[in-house]
Amino acid sequence: MRQFDQPGACVVCLDPSLIVQQANREFFRQFDDASSDVCGRDFCDLVHPSVRQALKRQFTRLLDGSRHRFTTHVVAIGAEGAAFTSGLTAVAVREGTAHVASILVVMRPTAGGEEVEMVTNRKKLLTETEARILEGIAAGLSTIPLASRLYLSRQGVEYHVTRLLRKLRVPNRAALVSRAYSIGVLNVGCWPPKVVDDFIK
């Protein structure tokens, strides 16, 4: 992997089950400095839960042969739980014509590469009811349909919405949805909107 040791580029080799096999120095530096802590881990555990499902779908297409490579943006969780955005390119390395022997992944932190404000420590932010209400709001439902769907009174829905606005420190429902996506509480690339399970009490 030494030929890939260029400043800023994290390069990692995964087996077909997406387990980290090898990586360059920059990858280890970004993800904890100790190869023993990173090698042998599922690569998807190194990205934020909000982007995990979409990334797994991309890898599945790579492994089933419907794609040979893909490029996307991810939010990764580096050393000490710090989240950062990164461009990611993955290429299938094949044995012969069909079998994927490994996957080469190159990550470059995006311009500015600063840390992003996301919930990374699997903090249980929301109750089950709050999660369902947030999903409904993100899907465009108003109070009455939400109340009907969740078997709550209109006042009960409004109470939970007010709690959500306070928890995420926003002034209205539109900002609530935007903030929930920006900090990774809602899954990216998922419809209807779904709260990441890690954040439900």
PDB file of C-alpha atoms in Angstrom:
ATOM      1  CA  MET A   1       0.000   0.000   0.000  1.00  0.00           C
ATOM      2  CA  ARG A   2       3.028   2.320   0.109  1.00  0.00           C
ATOM      3  CA  GLN A   3       2.463   3.571  -3.435  1.00  0.00           C
ATOM      4  CA  PHE A   4      -0.769   5.115  -2.133  1.00  0.00           C
ATOM      5  CA  ASP A   5       0.860   7.013   0.734  1.00  0.00           C
ATOM      6  CA  GLN A   6       0.116  10.464  -0.652  1.00  0.00           C
ATOM      7  CA  PRO A   7      -0.888  13.360   1.579  1.00  0.00           C
ATOM      8  CA  GLY A   8      -4.581  13.450   2.345  1.00  0.00           C
ATOM      9  CA  ALA A   9      -5.591  10.214   0.571  1.00  0.00           C
ATOM     10  CA  CYS A  10      -6.908   7.425   2.773  1.00  0.00           C
ATOM     11  CA  VAL A  11      -6.576   4.124   0.921  1.00  0.00           C
ATOM     12  CA  VAL A  12      -7.974   0.856   2.214  1.00  0.00           C
ATOM     13  CA  CYS A  13      -8.349  -2.664   0.831  1.00  0.00           C
ATOM     14  CA  LEU A  14     -11.502  -4.575   1.826  1.00  0.00           C
ATOM     15  CA  ASP A  15     -12.358  -8.225   1.395  1.00  0.00           C
ATOM     16  CA  PRO A  16     -15.718  -9.121  -0.258  1.00  0.00           C
ATOM     17  CA  SER A  17     -17.447  -9.032   3.144  1.00  0.00           C
ATOM     18  CA  LEU A  18     -16.247  -5.387   3.533  1.00  0.00           C
ATOM     19  CA  ILE A  19     -13.745  -6.186   6.279  1.00  0.00           C
ATOM     20  CA  VAL A  20     -10.650  -3.934   6.365  1.00  0.00           C
ATOM     21  CA  GLN A  21      -7.600  -5.982   5.307  1.00  0.00           C
ATOM     22  CA  GLN A  22      -4.922  -3.349   4.664  1.00  0.00           C
ATOM     23  CA  ALA A  23      -4.683   0.425   4.645  1.00  0.00           C
ATOM     24  CA  ASN A  24      -2.148   3.187   4.165  1.00  0.00           C
ATOM     25  CA  ARG A  25      -0.694   5.387   6.905  1.00  0.00           C
ATOM     26  CA  GLU A  26      -3.102   8.261   6.242  1.00  0.00           C
ATOM     27  CA  PHE A  27      -6.084   5.948   6.764  1.00  0.00           C
ATOM     28  CA  PHE A  28      -4.710   4.725  10.094  1.00  0.00           C
ATOM     29  CA  ARG A  29      -3.949   8.307  11.139  1.00  0.00           C
ATOM     30  CA  GLN A  30      -7.476   9.431  10.280  1.00  0.00           C
ATOM     31  CA  PHE A  31      -9.140   6.433  11.935  1.00  0.00           C
ATOM     32  CA  ASP A  32      -7.130   5.909  15.118  1.00  0.00           C
ATOM     33  CA  ASP A  33      -3.406   5.444  14.513  1.00  0.00           C
ATOM     34  CA  ALA A  34      -3.401   1.746  15.408  1.00  0.00           C
ATOM     35  CA  SER A  35      -3.660  -0.809  12.614  1.00  0.00           C
ATOM     36  CA  SER A  36      -4.756  -3.438  15.117  1.00  0.00           C
ATOM     37  CA  ASP A  37      -7.792  -1.279  15.970  1.00  0.00           C
ATOM     38  CA  VAL A  38      -8.883  -0.834  12.346  1.00  0.00           C
ATOM     39  CA  CYS A  39      -7.841  -4.000  10.475  1.00  0.00           C
ATOM     40  CA  GLY A  40     -10.466  -6.697  10.853  1.00  0.00           C
ATOM     41  CA  ARG A  41     -13.320  -4.193  11.326  1.00  0.00           C
ATOM     42  CA  ASP A  42     -16.317  -3.846   9.031  1.00  0.00           C
ATOM     43  CA  PHE A  43     -15.664  -0.782   6.880  1.00  0.00           C
ATOM     44  CA  CYS A  44     -19.293   0.335   7.244  1.00  0.00           C
ATOM     45  CA  ASP A  45     -18.746   0.687  11.004  1.00  0.00           C
ATOM     46  CA  LEU A  46     -16.337   3.527  10.185  1.00  0.00           C
ATOM     47  CA  VAL A  47     -19.051   5.667   8.579  1.00  0.00           C
ATOM     48  CA  HIS A  48     -21.889   7.504  10.249  1.00  0.00           C
ATOM     49  CA  PRO A  49     -25.052   5.418  10.756  1.00  0.00           C
ATOM     50  CA  SER A  50     -27.091   7.889   8.675  1.00  0.00           C
ATOM     51  CA  VAL A  51     -25.148   6.998   5.502  1.00  0.00           C
ATOM     52  CA  ARG A  52     -24.507   3.326   6.252  1.00  0.00           C
ATOM     53  CA  GLN A  53     -27.509   1.818   4.419  1.00  0.00           C
ATOM     54  CA  ALA A  54     -26.938   3.834   1.241  1.00  0.00           C
ATOM     55  CA  LEU A  55     -23.239   2.892   1.260  1.00  0.00           C
ATOM     56  CA  LYS A  56     -24.035  -0.812   1.741  1.00  0.00           C
ATOM     57  CA  ARG A  57     -26.364  -0.657  -1.282  1.00  0.00           C
ATOM     58  CA  GLN A  58     -23.522   0.779  -3.380  1.00  0.00           C
ATOM     59  CA  PHE A  59     -21.140  -1.974  -2.235  1.00  0.00           C
ATOM     60  CA  THR A  60     -23.784  -4.635  -3.007  1.00  0.00           C
ATOM     61  CA  ARG A  61     -24.000  -3.395  -6.608  1.00  0.00           C
ATOM     62  CA  LEU A  62     -20.212  -3.567  -6.813  1.00  0.00           C
ATOM     63  CA  LEU A  63     -20.152  -7.129  -5.503  1.00  0.00           C
ATOM     64  CA  ASP A  64     -22.999  -8.413  -7.698  1.00  0.00           C
ATOM     65  CA  GLY A  65     -21.289  -7.096 -10.837  1.00  0.00           C
ATOM     66  CA  SER A  66     -23.847  -4.454 -11.770  1.00  0.00           C
ATOM     67  CA  ARG A  67     -21.124  -1.810 -11.243  1.00  0.00           C
ATOM     68  CA  HIS A  68     -17.344  -1.867 -11.432  1.00  0.00           C
ATOM     69  CA  ARG A  69     -16.798   1.278  -9.384  1.00  0.00           C
ATOM     70  CA  PHE A  70     -18.703   4.029  -7.641  1.00  0.00           C
ATOM     71  CA  THR A  71     -18.021   7.474  -6.247  1.00  0.00           C
ATOM     72  CA  THR A  72     -20.000   9.061  -3.436  1.00  0.00           C
ATOM     73  CA  HIS A  73     -19.726  11.356  -0.426  1.00  0.00           C
ATOM     74  CA  VAL A  74     -19.799   9.920   3.074  1.00  0.00           C
ATOM     75  CA  VAL A  75     -19.595  11.121   6.630  1.00  0.00           C
ATOM     76  CA  ALA A  76     -16.892   9.086   8.322  1.00  0.00           C
ATOM     77  CA  ILE A  77     -16.212   8.730  12.027  1.00  0.00           C
ATOM     78  CA  GLY A  78     -12.526   9.141  12.709  1.00  0.00           C
ATOM     79  CA  ALA A  79     -10.388   9.018  15.811  1.00  0.00           C
ATOM     80  CA  GLU A  80     -12.193   9.787  19.094  1.00  0.00           C
ATOM     81  CA  GLY A  81     -15.596   9.867  17.378  1.00  0.00           C
ATOM     82  CA  ALA A  82     -14.929  13.013  15.316  1.00  0.00           C
ATOM     83  CA  ALA A  83     -17.079  13.103  12.165  1.00  0.00           C
ATOM     84  CA  PHE A  84     -15.701  14.404   8.865  1.00  0.00           C
ATOM     85  CA  THR A  85     -16.979  14.492   5.276  1.00  0.00           C
ATOM     86  CA  SER A  86     -15.085  12.675   2.585  1.00  0.00           C
ATOM     87  CA  GLY A  87     -15.304  11.842  -1.091  1.00  0.00           C
ATOM     88  CA  LEU A  88     -15.129   8.072  -1.525  1.00  0.00           C
ATOM     89  CA  THR A  89     -14.293   6.028  -4.622  1.00  0.00           C
ATOM     90  CA  ALA A  90     -14.549   2.231  -4.524  1.00  0.00           C
ATOM     91  CA  VAL A  91     -13.316  -0.125  -7.250  1.00  0.00           C
ATOM     92  CA  ALA A  92     -13.913  -3.886  -7.478  1.00  0.00           C
ATOM     93  CA  VAL A  93     -10.738  -5.918  -7.970  1.00  0.00           C
ATOM     94  CA  ARG A  94     -11.743  -9.103  -9.776  1.00  0.00           C
ATOM     95  CA  GLU A  95     -10.195 -12.522 -10.201  1.00  0.00           C
ATOM     96  CA  GLY A  96     -10.957 -13.539 -13.758  1.00  0.00           C
ATOM     97  CA  THR A  97     -14.215 -12.154 -15.101  1.00  0.00           C
ATOM     98  CA  ALA A  98     -16.701 -12.622 -12.287  1.00  0.00           C
ATOM     99  CA  HIS A  99     -15.395 -13.156  -8.745  1.00  0.00           C
ATOM    100  CA  VAL A 100     -14.630 -10.011  -6.701  1.00  0.00           C
ATOM    101  CA  ALA A 101     -11.391 -10.711  -4.845  1.00  0.00           C
ATOM    102  CA  SER A 102     -11.242  -7.389  -3.005  1.00  0.00           C
ATOM    103  CA  ILE A 103     -12.416  -3.795  -3.067  1.00  0.00           C
ATOM    104  CA  LEU A 104     -10.059  -0.848  -3.180  1.00  0.00           C
ATOM    105  CA  VAL A 105     -11.430   2.281  -1.482  1.00  0.00           C
ATOM    106  CA  VAL A 106      -9.861   5.739  -1.738  1.00  0.00           C
ATOM    107  CA  MET A 107     -11.147   8.481   0.541  1.00  0.00           C
ATOM    108  CA  ARG A 108     -10.250  12.153   0.357  1.00  0.00           C
ATOM    109  CA  PRO A 109     -11.589  14.465   3.064  1.00  0.00           C
ATOM    110  CA  THR A 110     -13.578  17.188   1.300  1.00  0.00           C
ATOM    111  CA  ALA A 111     -12.240  20.704   0.852  1.00  0.00           C
ATOM    112  CA  GLY A 112     -11.883  22.323   4.202  1.00  0.00           C
ATOM    113  CA  GLY A 113     -11.956  18.793   5.678  1.00  0.00           C
ATOM    114  CA  GLU A 114     -13.040  20.237   8.999  1.00  0.00           C
ATOM    115  CA  GLU A 115     -15.041  18.190  11.409  1.00  0.00           C
ATOM    116  CA  VAL A 116     -18.792  18.335  11.030  1.00  0.00           C
ATOM    117  CA  GLU A 117     -21.307  18.617  13.826  1.00  0.00           C
ATOM    118  CA  MET A 118     -22.989  15.233  14.002  1.00  0.00           C
ATOM    119  CA  VAL A 119     -24.124  12.942  16.749  1.00  0.00           C
ATOM    120  CA  THR A 120     -21.467  10.228  16.637  1.00  0.00           C
ATOM    121  CA  ASN A 121     -21.496   8.669  20.084  1.00  0.00           C
ATOM    122  CA  ARG A 122     -24.705   6.685  19.562  1.00  0.00           C
ATOM    123  CA  LYS A 123     -26.474   8.970  21.995  1.00  0.00           C
ATOM    124  CA  LYS A 124     -30.072   7.909  22.546  1.00  0.00           C
ATOM    125  CA  LEU A 125     -31.657  11.235  21.637  1.00  0.00           C
ATOM    126  CA  LEU A 126     -35.256  10.331  20.897  1.00  0.00           C
ATOM    127  CA  THR A 127     -38.059   8.293  22.371  1.00  0.00           C
ATOM    128  CA  GLU A 128     -39.866   5.886  20.048  1.00  0.00           C
ATOM    129  CA  THR A 129     -42.802   8.330  19.750  1.00  0.00           C
ATOM    130  CA  GLU A 130     -40.512  11.285  19.005  1.00  0.00           C
ATOM    131  CA  ALA A 131     -38.765   9.238  16.320  1.00  0.00           C
ATOM    132  CA  ARG A 132     -42.074   8.366  14.616  1.00  0.00           C
ATOM    133  CA  ILE A 133     -43.199  12.013  14.792  1.00  0.00           C
ATOM    134  CA  LEU A 134     -39.897  13.231  13.313  1.00  0.00           C
ATOM    135  CA  GLU A 135     -40.247  10.687  10.476  1.00  0.00           C
ATOM    136  CA  GLY A 136     -43.797  11.879   9.835  1.00  0.00           C
ATOM    137  CA  ILE A 137     -42.794  15.539   9.775  1.00  0.00           C
ATOM    138  CA  ALA A 138     -39.915  14.730   7.401  1.00  0.00           C
ATOM    139  CA  ALA A 139     -42.417  12.934   5.141  1.00  0.00           C
ATOM    140  CA  GLY A 140     -44.600  16.055   5.061  1.00  0.00           C
ATOM    141  CA  LEU A 141     -47.398  15.002   7.408  1.00  0.00           C
ATOM    142  CA  SER A 142     -49.217  17.667   9.403  1.00  0.00           C
ATOM    143  CA  THR A 143     -50.461  17.347  12.987  1.00  0.00           C
ATOM    144  CA  ILE A 144     -53.857  15.706  12.386  1.00  0.00           C
ATOM    145  CA  PRO A 145     -52.603  12.868  10.109  1.00  0.00           C
ATOM    146  CA  LEU A 146     -49.726  12.294  12.559  1.00  0.00           C
ATOM    147  CA  ALA A 147     -52.139  12.101  15.480  1.00  0.00           C
ATOM    148  CA  SER A 148     -54.315   9.618  13.597  1.00  0.00           C
ATOM    149  CA  ARG A 149     -51.356   7.459  12.548  1.00  0.00           C
ATOM    150  CA  LEU A 150     -49.802   7.355  16.027  1.00  0.00           C
ATOM    151  CA  TYR A 151     -53.052   7.128  18.036  1.00  0.00           C
ATOM    152  CA  LEU A 152     -52.310  10.391  19.832  1.00  0.00           C
ATOM    153  CA  SER A 153     -54.386  13.491  20.419  1.00  0.00           C
ATOM    154  CA  ARG A 154     -53.594  16.600  18.434  1.00  0.00           C
ATOM    155  CA  GLN A 155     -52.248  18.176  21.643  1.00  0.00           C
ATOM    156  CA  GLY A 156     -50.092  15.087  22.238  1.00  0.00           C
ATOM    157  CA  VAL A 157     -48.461  15.488  18.822  1.00  0.00           C
ATOM    158  CA  GLU A 158     -47.894  19.202  19.414  1.00  0.00           C
ATOM    159  CA  TYR A 159     -46.325  18.423  22.809  1.00  0.00           C
ATOM    160  CA  HIS A 160     -43.827  16.007  21.209  1.00  0.00           C
ATOM    161  CA  VAL A 161     -43.093  18.420  18.346  1.00  0.00           C
ATOM    162  CA  THR A 162     -42.299  21.148  20.890  1.00  0.00           C
ATOM    163  CA  ARG A 163     -39.952  18.737  22.713  1.00  0.00           C
ATOM    164  CA  LEU A 164     -38.209  17.890  19.415  1.00  0.00           C
ATOM    165  CA  LEU A 165     -37.781  21.592  18.578  1.00  0.00           C
ATOM    166  CA  ARG A 166     -36.168  22.155  21.983  1.00  0.00           C
ATOM    167  CA  LYS A 167     -33.950  19.061  21.796  1.00  0.00           C
ATOM    168  CA  LEU A 168     -32.555  19.999  18.393  1.00  0.00           C
ATOM    169  CA  ARG A 169     -32.589  23.742  19.184  1.00  0.00           C
ATOM    170  CA  VAL A 170     -34.537  24.878  16.128  1.00  0.00           C
ATOM    171  CA  PRO A 171     -37.453  27.331  15.652  1.00  0.00           C
ATOM    172  CA  ASN A 172     -39.812  25.391  13.353  1.00  0.00           C
ATOM    173  CA  ARG A 173     -40.621  22.078  11.642  1.00  0.00           C
ATOM    174  CA  ALA A 174     -38.664  22.799   8.447  1.00  0.00           C
ATOM    175  CA  ALA A 175     -35.550  23.588  10.482  1.00  0.00           C
ATOM    176  CA  LEU A 176     -36.199  20.471  12.572  1.00  0.00           C
ATOM    177  CA  VAL A 177     -36.021  18.202   9.515  1.00  0.00           C
ATOM    178  CA  SER A 178     -32.995  20.028   8.126  1.00  0.00           C
ATOM    179  CA  ARG A 179     -31.165  19.801  11.457  1.00  0.00           C
ATOM    180  CA  ALA A 180     -32.043  16.113  11.891  1.00  0.00           C
ATOM    181  CA  TYR A 181     -30.497  15.325   8.488  1.00  0.00           C
ATOM    182  CA  SER A 182     -27.475  17.544   9.087  1.00  0.00           C
ATOM    183  CA  ILE A 183     -26.542  15.888  12.387  1.00  0.00           C
ATOM    184  CA  GLY A 184     -27.224  12.387  11.056  1.00  0.00           C
ATOM    185  CA  VAL A 185     -30.360  11.454  13.003  1.00  0.00           C
ATOM    186  CA  LEU A 186     -32.322  10.733   9.795  1.00  0.00           C
ATOM    187  CA  ASN A 187     -31.020   8.144   7.323  1.00  0.00           C
ATOM    188  CA  VAL A 188     -29.643   9.555   4.076  1.00  0.00           C
ATOM    189  CA  GLY A 189     -31.031   8.052   0.844  1.00  0.00           C
ATOM    190  CA  CYS A 190     -34.085   6.526   2.493  1.00  0.00           C
ATOM    191  CA  TRP A 191     -37.779   7.133   1.681  1.00  0.00           C
ATOM    192  CA  PRO A 192     -39.997   7.355   3.574  1.00  0.00           C
ATOM    193  CA  PRO A 193     -37.705   9.120   6.058  1.00  0.00           C
ATOM    194  CA  LYS A 194     -36.345   6.866   8.816  1.00  0.00           C
ATOM    195  CA  VAL A 195     -34.620   7.766  12.072  1.00  0.00           C
ATOM    196  CA  VAL A 196     -31.328   5.909  12.571  1.00  0.00           C
ATOM    197  CA  ASP A 197     -32.065   3.175  15.135  1.00  0.00           C
ATOM    198  CA  ASP A 198     -28.931   4.017  17.132  1.00  0.00           C
ATOM    199  CA  PHE A 199     -30.538   7.265  18.310  1.00  0.00           C
ATOM    200  CA  ILE A 200     -33.809   5.834  19.650  1.00  0.00           C
ATOM    201  CA  LYS A 201     -34.066   5.139  23.400  1.00  0.00           C
TER     202      LYS A 201
END
